[in-house]
Amino acid sequence: AAGVIQSPRHLIKEKRETATLKCYPIPRHDTVYWYQQGPGQDPQFLISFYEKMQSDKGSIPDRFSAQQFSDYHSELNMSSLELGDSALYFCASSTPGIRGYTFGSGTRLTVV
Amino acid sequence: DAKTTQPNSMESNEEEPVHLPCNHSTISGTDYIHWYRQLPSQGPEYVIHGLTSNVNNRMASLAIAEDRKSSTLILHRATLRDAAVYYCIRGGEIGTSYGKLTFGQGTILTVHP
């Protein structure tokens, strides 16, 4: 069965650079969620999209932006990267009525 | 504010049942109880969810107190592959536009051979 695909799996950037993380939800899933998990931390909700519109917003820095495209994939854009942005970034997808959210394997971002 | 309380850690032996408790005393009438688990360096994995009635699936059972202020995730026969961080999350109906998951401190389950 198709899963949530995230790319890239690993990313190394320098401070003040930009990064773009991509998420491809399970086919026919119309909702995407982004989470950030710092070292030793629990996942923190960043932002979500439902039918290509932002549906909820969590503790996402102003330096970050995201969108969901017509094919339902989503991209998280991160600018002016800081060392503290180093984390695992997970994407999850769902659709009304199904059981649970399906998470991707994550993108590990390292800012040096 | 995750608004659920779980023990920091629990241990079990392989082949034995495991009961993972969760307190959610301020749960609202429309909040579901979701359980996810996360293995190291992997994304969280859905385990089970419920609203009022006890639920069973191939992975686990969820026992929900009558007053809904607490619940227990039951792994009937723990295996080494069940060693993970287990998160109890209260949240909206799955898939709704307000259905984000707010992770709190989960329970680290260690399974001994």
Tab-separated table of C-alpha atoms in Angstrom:
chain	number	residue	atom	x	y	z
A	1	ALA	CA	0.000	0.000	0.000
A	2	ALA	CA	1.174	3.503	-0.772
A	3	GLY	CA	2.475	5.469	2.173
A	4	VAL	CA	3.253	9.101	2.829
A	5	ILE	CA	6.396	10.018	0.956
A	6	GLN	CA	8.714	12.704	2.216
A	7	SER	CA	11.730	14.091	0.457
A	8	PRO	CA	14.519	14.468	0.960
A	9	ARG	CA	15.218	12.009	3.765
A	10	HIS	CA	18.225	13.952	4.920
A	11	LEU	CA	19.215	17.569	4.370
A	12	ILE	CA	22.200	19.534	5.560
A	13	LYS	CA	22.087	23.319	5.302
A	14	GLU	CA	24.126	26.171	6.609
A	15	LYS	CA	22.781	28.928	8.812
A	16	ARG	CA	20.781	31.569	6.968
A	17	GLU	CA	20.168	29.262	4.014
A	18	THR	CA	16.759	28.137	2.845
A	19	ALA	CA	15.292	24.646	2.671
A	20	THR	CA	12.235	23.114	1.047
A	21	LEU	CA	10.741	19.908	2.350
A	22	LYS	CA	8.201	17.980	0.319
A	23	CYS	CA	5.378	15.704	1.337
A	24	TYR	CA	3.317	13.458	-0.904
A	25	PRO	CA	0.224	12.199	0.921
A	26	ILE	CA	-1.487	8.895	0.429
A	27	PRO	CA	-3.659	9.037	-2.721
A	28	ARG	CA	-7.117	10.497	-2.044
A	29	HIS	CA	-6.026	11.934	1.297
A	30	ASP	CA	-6.952	15.605	1.287
A	31	THR	CA	-5.460	16.698	4.611
A	32	VAL	CA	-1.785	17.208	5.361
A	33	TYR	CA	-0.159	18.000	8.691
A	34	TRP	CA	3.423	19.073	9.384
A	35	TYR	CA	5.222	18.327	12.632
A	36	GLN	CA	8.665	19.222	13.945
A	37	GLN	CA	10.507	16.956	16.381
A	38	GLY	CA	13.682	18.282	17.963
A	39	PRO	CA	16.274	15.960	19.511
A	40	GLY	CA	14.744	14.191	22.499
A	41	GLN	CA	11.500	16.118	22.075
A	42	ASP	CA	7.957	15.127	21.258
A	43	PRO	CA	6.505	16.034	17.856
A	44	GLN	CA	5.165	19.580	17.724
A	45	PHE	CA	2.414	20.568	15.318
A	46	LEU	CA	3.375	23.236	12.817
A	47	ILE	CA	0.613	23.658	10.269
A	48	SER	CA	-2.079	21.769	8.402
A	49	PHE	CA	-3.960	21.977	5.141
A	50	TYR	CA	-7.367	20.673	4.129
A	51	GLU	CA	-8.402	20.735	0.507
A	52	LYS	CA	-5.480	23.026	-0.336
A	53	MET	CA	-6.436	25.626	2.255
A	54	GLN	CA	-4.620	26.209	5.518
A	55	SER	CA	-6.804	24.681	8.206
A	56	ASP	CA	-4.812	25.134	11.394
A	57	LYS	CA	-1.594	26.683	12.561
A	58	GLY	CA	0.629	25.767	15.452
A	59	SER	CA	4.003	26.960	16.612
A	60	ILE	CA	5.385	27.640	13.175
A	61	PRO	CA	7.990	30.417	12.953
A	62	ASP	CA	7.316	33.317	10.625
A	63	ARG	CA	10.415	32.242	8.693
A	64	PHE	CA	8.546	29.106	7.658
A	65	SER	CA	5.750	28.900	5.140
A	66	ALA	CA	3.871	26.027	3.608
A	67	GLN	CA	1.277	25.295	1.008
A	68	GLN	CA	-0.689	22.439	-0.441
A	69	PHE	CA	-0.847	22.119	-4.191
A	70	SER	CA	-3.591	21.006	-6.573
A	71	ASP	CA	-2.298	17.418	-6.516
A	72	TYR	CA	-2.464	17.565	-2.679
A	73	HIS	CA	1.256	17.364	-2.142
A	74	SER	CA	2.622	19.897	0.305
A	75	GLU	CA	5.848	21.815	0.684
A	76	LEU	CA	7.338	23.370	3.789
A	77	ASN	CA	9.619	26.281	2.992
A	78	MET	CA	12.104	27.349	5.607
A	79	SER	CA	14.191	30.492	5.281
A	80	SER	CA	16.983	32.100	7.308
A	81	LEU	CA	17.724	28.748	8.866
A	82	GLU	CA	18.961	28.694	12.443
A	83	LEU	CA	20.818	25.997	14.352
A	84	GLY	CA	17.679	25.417	16.393
A	85	ASP	CA	15.781	24.386	13.279
A	86	SER	CA	17.729	21.137	13.228
A	87	ALA	CA	15.092	18.495	13.740
A	88	LEU	CA	13.063	15.716	12.210
A	89	TYR	CA	10.170	17.065	10.182
A	90	PHE	CA	7.232	14.749	9.743
A	91	CYS	CA	4.324	15.010	7.432
A	92	ALA	CA	1.071	13.137	8.009
A	93	SER	CA	-1.975	12.739	5.832
A	94	SER	CA	-5.556	11.781	6.427
A	95	THR	CA	-9.054	12.143	5.067
A	96	PRO	CA	-12.401	12.281	6.867
A	97	GLY	CA	-13.706	8.947	7.985
A	98	ILE	CA	-10.528	6.922	7.829
A	99	ARG	CA	-8.773	5.438	10.787
A	100	GLY	CA	-5.816	7.409	12.018
A	101	TYR	CA	-3.248	9.573	10.391
A	102	THR	CA	-0.414	8.114	8.368
A	103	PHE	CA	2.959	9.646	8.975
A	104	GLY	CA	5.889	9.714	6.608
A	105	SER	CA	9.368	8.621	7.605
A	106	GLY	CA	10.420	12.215	8.033
A	107	THR	CA	13.105	14.539	6.781
A	108	ARG	CA	16.079	15.008	9.039
A	109	LEU	CA	17.266	18.590	8.706
A	110	THR	CA	20.657	19.498	10.075
A	111	VAL	CA	21.666	23.140	10.156
A	112	VAL	CA	25.382	23.759	10.557
B	1	ASP	CA	-1.007	21.869	26.274
B	2	ALA	CA	-1.371	18.165	25.606
B	3	LYS	CA	-3.762	17.697	28.543
B	4	THR	CA	-3.014	14.019	28.923
B	5	THR	CA	-0.842	12.405	31.572
B	6	GLN	CA	1.113	9.226	31.055
B	7	PRO	CA	3.861	7.484	33.031
B	8	ASN	CA	7.327	8.333	31.745
B	9	SER	CA	8.285	4.716	31.258
B	10	MET	CA	7.108	1.157	31.645
B	11	GLU	CA	8.717	-2.216	31.285
B	12	SER	CA	7.387	-5.555	30.229
B	13	ASN	CA	8.581	-9.010	29.386
B	14	GLU	CA	8.082	-10.533	26.007
B	15	GLU	CA	4.847	-12.509	25.549
B	16	GLU	CA	3.228	-10.780	28.530
B	17	PRO	CA	0.327	-8.318	28.350
B	18	VAL	CA	1.041	-4.634	28.782
B	19	HIS	CA	-1.386	-2.050	30.121
B	20	LEU	CA	-0.436	1.534	29.318
B	21	PRO	CA	-2.509	4.061	31.292
B	22	CYS	CA	-3.464	7.573	30.306
B	23	ASN	CA	-5.299	10.257	32.246
B	24	HIS	CA	-7.307	12.903	30.419
B	25	SER	CA	-9.492	14.306	33.153
B	26	THR	CA	-10.408	17.486	31.217
B	27	ILE	CA	-11.478	15.726	28.058
B	28	SER	CA	-14.453	17.272	26.302
B	29	GLY	CA	-17.431	15.340	25.081
B	30	THR	CA	-16.318	15.517	21.459
B	31	ASP	CA	-12.650	14.664	21.966
B	32	TYR	CA	-11.453	11.339	20.686
B	33	ILE	CA	-8.663	9.404	22.380
B	34	HIS	CA	-5.907	8.502	19.976
B	35	TRP	CA	-2.894	6.286	20.576
B	36	TYR	CA	0.199	6.438	18.458
B	37	ARG	CA	3.605	4.887	18.896
B	38	GLN	CA	6.985	5.930	17.621
B	39	LEU	CA	10.056	3.831	17.099
B	40	PRO	CA	13.463	5.575	17.065
B	41	SER	CA	13.991	7.741	13.988
B	42	GLN	CA	10.624	6.776	12.526
B	43	GLY	CA	7.399	8.640	12.122
B	44	PRO	CA	4.601	8.033	14.616
B	45	GLU	CA	2.404	5.070	13.811
B	46	TYR	CA	-1.331	4.881	14.417
B	47	VAL	CA	-2.308	2.258	16.986
B	48	ILE	CA	-5.955	2.772	17.890
B	49	HIS	CA	-8.538	5.421	18.682
B	50	GLY	CA	-11.909	5.609	20.375
B	51	LEU	CA	-14.593	7.913	21.708
B	52	THR	CA	-16.652	6.144	24.365
B	53	SER	CA	-16.721	2.418	23.804
B	54	ASN	CA	-13.858	-0.004	24.168
B	55	VAL	CA	-12.154	-0.718	20.867
B	56	ASN	CA	-10.189	-3.653	19.537
B	57	ASN	CA	-8.026	-4.049	16.484
B	58	ARG	CA	-5.252	-6.350	15.377
B	59	MET	CA	-2.626	-4.294	17.182
B	60	ALA	CA	-4.197	-3.531	20.522
B	61	SER	CA	-7.262	-2.871	22.612
B	62	LEU	CA	-8.380	0.428	24.058
B	63	ALA	CA	-10.323	0.434	27.299
B	64	ILE	CA	-12.037	3.751	28.038
B	65	ALA	CA	-13.329	4.541	31.497
B	66	GLU	CA	-17.033	5.177	31.791
B	67	ASP	CA	-16.426	8.813	32.759
B	68	ARG	CA	-13.879	9.101	29.908
B	69	LYS	CA	-11.317	10.671	32.224
B	70	SER	CA	-8.859	7.876	31.666
B	71	SER	CA	-8.070	5.110	29.251
B	72	THR	CA	-5.750	2.145	28.956
B	73	LEU	CA	-3.992	0.823	25.910
B	74	ILE	CA	-3.627	-2.935	26.105
B	75	LEU	CA	-1.033	-4.885	24.164
B	76	HIS	CA	-2.113	-8.468	24.637
B	77	ARG	CA	1.265	-10.103	24.068
B	78	ALA	CA	4.239	-7.781	23.971
B	79	THR	CA	6.979	-8.471	21.475
B	80	LEU	CA	10.373	-6.856	21.123
B	81	ARG	CA	8.996	-4.903	18.159
B	82	ASP	CA	6.514	-3.216	20.482
B	83	ALA	CA	9.296	-1.329	22.245
B	84	ALA	CA	8.561	2.295	21.429
B	85	VAL	CA	7.291	5.597	22.791
B	86	TYR	CA	3.522	5.408	23.153
B	87	TYR	CA	1.532	8.617	22.933
B	88	CYS	CA	-1.974	9.078	24.250
B	89	ILE	CA	-3.545	12.055	22.526
B	90	ARG	CA	-6.922	13.701	22.890
B	91	GLY	CA	-8.110	15.355	19.774
B	92	GLY	CA	-10.791	16.041	17.284
B	93	GLU	CA	-12.455	13.640	14.941
B	94	ILE	CA	-10.036	12.027	12.589
B	95	GLY	CA	-9.635	13.830	9.327
B	96	THR	CA	-11.562	16.966	10.213
B	97	SER	CA	-9.978	20.301	9.563
B	98	TYR	CA	-9.494	20.661	13.317
B	99	GLY	CA	-8.082	17.206	13.772
B	100	LYS	CA	-4.455	18.030	14.574
B	101	LEU	CA	-2.716	15.787	17.041
B	102	THR	CA	-1.115	17.467	20.058
B	103	PHE	CA	1.634	15.203	21.305
B	104	GLY	CA	2.593	15.327	24.941
B	105	GLN	CA	5.108	13.322	26.868
B	106	GLY	CA	4.572	9.715	25.993
B	107	THR	CA	5.442	6.471	27.735
B	108	ILE	CA	8.685	4.769	26.827
B	109	LEU	CA	7.921	1.061	26.728
B	110	THR	CA	10.828	-1.324	27.176
B	111	VAL	CA	10.242	-4.980	26.378
B	112	HIS	CA	12.642	-7.513	27.826
B	113	PRO	CA	13.347	-10.826	26.082
